[in-house]
Amino acid sequence: MADIDIVVPWVDGSDPAWQTEKALYSGETAGDSRNIRYRDWDTLRYWFRGVERFAPWARKVHFVTWGHIPPWLNTDNERLHIVRHSDYIPQEYLPTFSSHTIELNLHRIEGLAEQFVYFNDDTFLVGPIPETWWFRDGLPCDQGIIGPYVADFRGSIAGIACNDTEIINSHFKRGEVMRQKPLNWFNPKYGKLNLFNLAGLMWQSFTGFMYEHFPNAYLRSTYETLWALEYDVLHATSLRKFRDKRDVNQYVMRDWQLASNQFVPRRQRGYASAFTGDSDETIRQCVLSGKNRVFCLNDCTWVTDIDAKSRTIHSAFRELLPDKCSFEL
């Protein structure tokens, strides 16, 4: 099987040098510069332990950072590639404090494999997950489910998802896409989710795609294709210092792979999601139940006792992944 890499970005929101640089630009934008976008719960070591234990097939981990390096990280690990923003993001987009700019330019990382899995640093492996979960026959594995977006509050991610879908509909016709590979869209693996696609037949265009905050399998060539065809949009997004409602995000790459039928159908199972403000038992069950492969820990604004919650989170991860891995000193 071809090489598969993993990419993960990380920001240390407590870094004084980073805070100073961010402050120079925070007053110049209407974008999203809230501190919650950059808060660090010090869980990164468990991310690396999960990758080593549950994804030994990964050729290399590309660790994307503004410049800060955790003091415990083993930078001599041959499977680790430290990538600073200035190493791959064009100078005209720097400095950036937008995850969209960081994500949309990943294809520029030197040595990145054609096949790679993109993680956020709040998505953790908590169970064995084979490489065939992500790629088969050189194609990403995914579920092609139509899912309309409805914004439940102003500035929600749904608005950006609509921007992504607008690009897709300017290049593809839903009916033609489904007729080309009907099993990509109506598949026994999807179970009841096939009903979403059946309902989608009422519309001429795509209304969006169902997604969860889950690591995504990408082809580097997908990024190259989108930059060639939609340079103006990707360039404008990358120029903005903070996340903005006018942006597109990394999901436009996933949506393109779906709409171009460049994927192998699978049902997304073994996934759990919780908020940092959820009960201690909810968080522990997501990590330790043994039923999940991937766990997403979403940060939230309503945590009242950060220290107590942090102890709960760390206790759960230590119980699952107690031993240091080769990525740690």
Coordinates of C-alpha atoms in Angstrom, one line a residue:
M1 CA 0.0 0.0 0.0
A2 CA 1.2 3.5 -0.7
D3 CA 2.6 5.8 2.0
I4 CA 0.0 7.5 4.3
D5 CA 1.0 10.5 6.3
I6 CA -0.7 12.2 9.2
V7 CA -0.9 16.0 9.5
V8 CA -1.8 17.8 12.8
P9 CA -1.6 21.6 13.5
W10 CA -1.1 22.9 17.1
V11 CA -1.0 26.3 18.7
D12 CA 0.2 27.2 22.2
G13 CA -2.1 30.0 23.0
S14 CA -0.1 30.8 26.2
D15 CA 3.1 31.5 24.3
P16 CA 3.9 35.2 25.1
A17 CA 5.7 35.8 21.8
W18 CA 2.7 34.4 19.9
Q19 CA 0.3 36.5 22.0
T20 CA 2.3 39.6 21.2
E21 CA 2.2 39.0 17.5
K22 CA -1.5 38.2 17.6
A23 CA -2.2 41.4 19.4
L24 CA -0.7 43.4 16.6
Y25 CA -3.5 42.2 14.3
S26 CA -6.5 41.5 16.5
G27 CA -7.8 45.0 16.2
E28 CA -7.7 45.0 12.5
T29 CA -10.3 42.4 11.7
A30 CA -14.0 41.5 12.1
G31 CA -13.0 37.8 12.1
D32 CA -13.0 35.3 14.9
S33 CA -10.1 36.0 17.2
R34 CA -11.6 34.7 20.4
N35 CA -9.1 33.1 22.8
I36 CA -11.1 29.8 22.8
R37 CA -9.8 29.3 19.3
Y38 CA -6.3 28.9 20.7
R39 CA -6.7 27.5 24.2
D40 CA -4.5 24.5 25.0
W41 CA -5.5 21.8 27.4
D42 CA -2.0 20.2 27.4
T43 CA -3.4 17.0 25.8
L44 CA -1.0 16.8 22.9
R45 CA 1.2 14.1 24.3
Y46 CA -1.9 11.8 24.4
W47 CA -2.5 12.6 20.7
F48 CA 1.0 11.3 19.9
R49 CA 0.6 8.3 22.1
G50 CA -2.7 7.4 20.4
V51 CA -1.1 7.7 17.0
E52 CA 1.8 5.5 17.9
R53 CA -0.3 2.8 19.5
F54 CA -3.3 2.8 17.2
A55 CA -1.9 3.9 13.9
P56 CA 1.5 2.3 13.5
W57 CA 1.0 2.3 9.7
A58 CA 1.5 6.1 9.5
R59 CA 4.8 6.8 7.6
K60 CA 5.3 10.3 9.1
V61 CA 3.6 12.8 11.3
H62 CA 3.8 16.4 10.0
F63 CA 3.5 18.6 13.1
V64 CA 2.4 22.1 12.0
T65 CA 3.2 24.9 14.4
W66 CA 3.6 28.7 14.6
G67 CA 7.0 28.0 16.1
H68 CA 6.4 26.7 19.6
I69 CA 7.7 23.2 20.4
P70 CA 6.5 21.3 23.5
P71 CA 9.5 20.7 25.8
W72 CA 8.7 17.0 26.0
L73 CA 8.6 16.5 22.2
N74 CA 11.3 14.2 20.8
T75 CA 12.4 16.3 17.8
D76 CA 14.9 13.6 16.8
N77 CA 12.1 11.0 16.1
E78 CA 12.6 10.0 12.4
R79 CA 8.8 9.8 11.9
L80 CA 8.3 13.4 13.1
H81 CA 8.5 16.3 10.7
I82 CA 8.2 19.7 12.4
V83 CA 6.6 22.2 10.0
R84 CA 6.6 25.9 10.9
H85 CA 4.1 28.1 9.2
S86 CA 6.9 29.9 7.5
D87 CA 8.1 26.6 6.1
Y88 CA 5.1 26.1 3.8
I89 CA 2.6 29.0 3.9
P90 CA 3.5 31.7 1.3
Q91 CA 4.9 34.8 2.9
E92 CA 2.1 37.0 1.7
Y93 CA -0.3 35.1 4.1
L94 CA 1.9 35.4 7.2
P95 CA 1.5 35.8 10.0
T96 CA -1.8 33.9 10.2
F97 CA -4.0 33.1 13.1
S98 CA -6.7 31.4 11.0
S99 CA -7.0 27.7 10.9
H100 CA -8.4 28.1 7.4
T101 CA -5.2 29.5 6.0
I102 CA -3.2 26.8 7.8
E103 CA -5.4 24.0 6.4
L104 CA -5.9 25.3 2.9
N105 CA -2.1 25.3 2.2
L106 CA -1.2 21.9 3.5
H107 CA -0.3 20.6 0.1
R108 CA 2.7 22.9 0.2
I109 CA 4.4 20.9 3.0
E110 CA 7.7 19.5 1.7
G111 CA 7.7 15.7 1.5
L112 CA 3.9 15.3 2.2
A113 CA 2.6 12.0 0.9
E114 CA -0.1 12.0 -1.8
Q115 CA -2.3 10.2 0.7
F116 CA -2.6 11.9 4.1
V117 CA -5.0 12.1 7.1
Y118 CA -5.7 15.5 8.5
F119 CA -6.3 15.7 12.3
N120 CA -7.1 18.6 14.5
D121 CA -5.3 18.6 17.8
D122 CA -8.7 17.9 19.6
T123 CA -9.3 14.7 17.7
F124 CA -7.6 11.7 19.4
L125 CA -7.2 8.0 18.5
V126 CA -8.6 6.0 21.3
G127 CA -8.8 2.6 19.6
P128 CA -7.2 0.6 16.8
I129 CA -7.9 2.0 13.3
P130 CA -6.4 0.3 10.2
E131 CA -5.0 2.2 7.2
T132 CA -7.8 0.7 5.1
W133 CA -10.2 2.8 7.2
W134 CA -8.8 5.9 5.5
F135 CA -7.7 4.7 2.0
R136 CA -8.5 1.9 -0.4
D137 CA -7.2 1.5 -3.9
G138 CA -5.5 4.9 -3.7
L139 CA -8.7 6.7 -2.9
P140 CA -10.0 8.3 0.4
C141 CA -12.6 6.4 2.3
D142 CA -15.6 8.5 3.2
Q143 CA -19.4 8.5 3.3
G144 CA -21.2 10.4 0.6
I145 CA -24.2 11.7 2.4
I146 CA -26.1 14.8 1.5
G147 CA -26.8 17.0 4.5
P148 CA -28.3 20.5 4.2
Y149 CA -26.7 23.1 6.6
V150 CA -28.9 25.3 8.7
A151 CA -27.1 28.0 10.7
D152 CA -28.4 27.9 14.3
F153 CA -26.6 31.2 15.2
R154 CA -24.9 33.9 13.3
G155 CA -21.3 33.2 12.4
S156 CA -21.7 29.5 12.8
I157 CA -19.6 27.0 10.8
A158 CA -22.7 26.3 8.6
G159 CA -22.2 29.6 6.8
I160 CA -18.7 28.7 5.8
A161 CA -20.0 25.2 4.8
C162 CA -22.4 27.0 2.4
N163 CA -19.5 28.8 0.9
D164 CA -17.8 25.5 0.3
T165 CA -21.0 24.1 -1.3
E166 CA -21.3 27.1 -3.6
I167 CA -17.9 26.2 -5.1
I168 CA -18.9 22.5 -5.5
N169 CA -22.2 23.5 -7.3
S170 CA -20.3 25.7 -9.7
H171 CA -18.4 22.7 -11.0
F172 CA -20.7 19.7 -10.5
K173 CA -24.3 18.8 -11.2
R174 CA -25.7 16.6 -8.4
G175 CA -27.7 14.3 -10.7
E176 CA -24.8 13.6 -13.0
V177 CA -22.5 12.8 -10.1
M178 CA -24.9 10.3 -8.6
R179 CA -25.6 8.6 -11.9
Q180 CA -21.9 8.2 -12.6
K181 CA -21.3 6.1 -9.4
P182 CA -24.7 5.3 -7.8
L183 CA -23.1 3.0 -5.2
N184 CA -21.2 5.9 -3.8
W185 CA -24.4 7.5 -2.9
F186 CA -26.8 4.7 -2.3
N187 CA -24.9 2.0 -0.4
P188 CA -25.9 -0.7 2.1
K189 CA -23.1 0.5 4.4
Y190 CA -24.9 3.8 4.9
G191 CA -28.0 2.2 6.4
K192 CA -30.7 4.7 7.2
L193 CA -28.5 7.5 6.1
N194 CA -29.4 6.6 2.5
L195 CA -32.7 8.4 3.3
F196 CA -30.8 11.7 3.3
N197 CA -29.6 11.1 -0.2
L198 CA -33.1 10.0 -1.3
A199 CA -34.5 13.3 0.0
G200 CA -31.7 15.1 -1.8
L201 CA -33.1 14.0 -5.1
M202 CA -35.6 16.7 -4.9
W203 CA -32.9 19.3 -5.5
Q204 CA -31.0 20.0 -8.6
S205 CA -27.9 21.0 -6.8
F206 CA -26.0 19.8 -3.7
T207 CA -27.4 21.3 -0.5
G208 CA -24.2 20.4 1.4
F209 CA -22.7 17.2 2.8
M210 CA -23.0 15.6 6.2
Y211 CA -19.9 15.8 8.2
E212 CA -18.7 15.5 11.8
H213 CA -15.6 16.9 13.4
F214 CA -13.6 13.9 12.4
P215 CA -10.1 13.4 10.8
N216 CA -10.4 13.5 7.1
A217 CA -8.5 11.5 4.4
Y218 CA -7.2 13.7 1.6
L219 CA -5.2 13.4 -1.6
R220 CA -2.6 16.1 -2.0
S221 CA -3.6 16.3 -5.6
T222 CA -7.1 17.4 -4.6
Y223 CA -5.6 20.5 -3.0
E224 CA -3.6 21.2 -6.2
T225 CA -6.7 20.9 -8.3
L226 CA -8.7 23.3 -6.2
W227 CA -6.0 25.9 -6.1
A228 CA -5.7 25.7 -9.8
L229 CA -9.5 26.1 -10.3
E230 CA -10.5 28.4 -7.4
Y231 CA -7.4 30.4 -6.7
D232 CA -9.2 33.7 -6.1
V233 CA -11.4 32.3 -3.3
L234 CA -8.6 30.3 -1.6
H235 CA -6.2 33.3 -1.9
A236 CA -8.7 35.7 -0.4
T237 CA -9.4 33.3 2.5
S238 CA -5.6 32.8 3.1
L239 CA -5.0 36.6 3.2
R240 CA -7.4 37.0 6.2
K241 CA -5.5 36.9 9.5
F242 CA -8.5 35.3 11.4
R243 CA -11.4 33.1 10.6
D244 CA -14.1 35.0 8.7
K245 CA -17.6 34.3 7.5
R246 CA -16.5 34.9 3.9
D247 CA -14.0 32.0 4.1
V248 CA -14.0 28.5 2.7
N249 CA -12.3 25.9 4.8
Q250 CA -10.6 22.5 4.5
Y251 CA -14.0 20.8 4.0
V252 CA -14.1 22.2 0.4
M253 CA -11.4 19.7 -0.3
R254 CA -13.4 16.8 1.2
D255 CA -16.5 18.0 -0.6
W256 CA -14.6 18.1 -3.9
Q257 CA -13.5 14.5 -3.4
L258 CA -17.1 13.5 -2.8
A259 CA -18.6 15.4 -5.7
S260 CA -15.9 14.1 -8.1
N261 CA -16.6 10.5 -6.9
Q262 CA -13.0 10.2 -5.8
F263 CA -13.7 8.2 -2.7
V264 CA -14.6 4.7 -1.5
P265 CA -17.8 4.4 0.5
R266 CA -17.7 3.5 4.2
R267 CA -19.9 4.2 7.2
Q268 CA -18.4 6.4 9.8
R269 CA -18.5 4.4 13.0
G270 CA -16.6 4.2 16.3
Y271 CA -16.6 8.0 16.7
A272 CA -17.4 9.9 19.9
S273 CA -17.6 13.6 20.6
A274 CA -17.9 15.5 23.8
F275 CA -17.4 19.1 25.1
T276 CA -14.9 20.1 27.7
G277 CA -17.9 21.3 29.7
D278 CA -19.7 18.0 29.7
S279 CA -19.8 15.8 32.7
D280 CA -16.7 14.0 33.9
E281 CA -18.4 10.6 33.3
T282 CA -19.3 11.5 29.7
I283 CA -15.7 12.4 28.9
R284 CA -14.4 9.3 30.6
Q285 CA -16.8 7.0 28.7
C286 CA -15.8 8.6 25.4
V287 CA -12.1 7.8 26.1
L288 CA -12.4 4.5 28.0
S289 CA -15.5 2.6 26.8
G290 CA -13.6 0.6 24.3
K291 CA -16.3 1.2 21.7
N292 CA -14.6 4.2 20.0
R293 CA -11.7 4.6 17.6
V294 CA -11.7 8.4 17.5
F295 CA -12.7 10.9 20.2
C296 CA -13.2 14.6 19.6
L297 CA -12.9 16.9 22.6
N298 CA -14.5 20.2 21.6
D299 CA -13.6 23.2 23.7
C300 CA -16.4 25.3 24.9
T301 CA -17.0 28.6 26.7
W302 CA -19.1 27.4 29.6
V303 CA -16.4 25.5 31.6
T304 CA -16.4 27.0 35.1
D305 CA -13.5 25.2 36.8
I306 CA -10.8 24.7 34.2
D307 CA -8.3 23.1 36.6
A308 CA -10.8 20.4 37.8
K309 CA -11.9 19.6 34.3
S310 CA -8.3 19.4 33.1
R311 CA -7.6 16.8 35.8
T312 CA -10.6 14.7 34.6
I313 CA -9.4 14.9 31.0
H314 CA -5.9 14.0 31.8
S315 CA -6.9 11.2 34.2
A316 CA -9.0 9.5 31.4
F317 CA -6.2 9.7 28.9
R318 CA -3.5 8.5 31.3
E319 CA -5.7 5.5 32.1
L320 CA -5.9 4.6 28.4
L321 CA -2.4 5.6 27.4
P322 CA -0.2 5.5 30.5
D323 CA 3.2 5.0 28.8
K324 CA 5.4 7.4 27.0
C325 CA 5.8 6.9 23.3
S326 CA 8.7 7.4 20.9
F327 CA 7.6 11.0 20.2
E328 CA 8.3 11.9 23.8
L329 CA 11.6 12.5 25.5

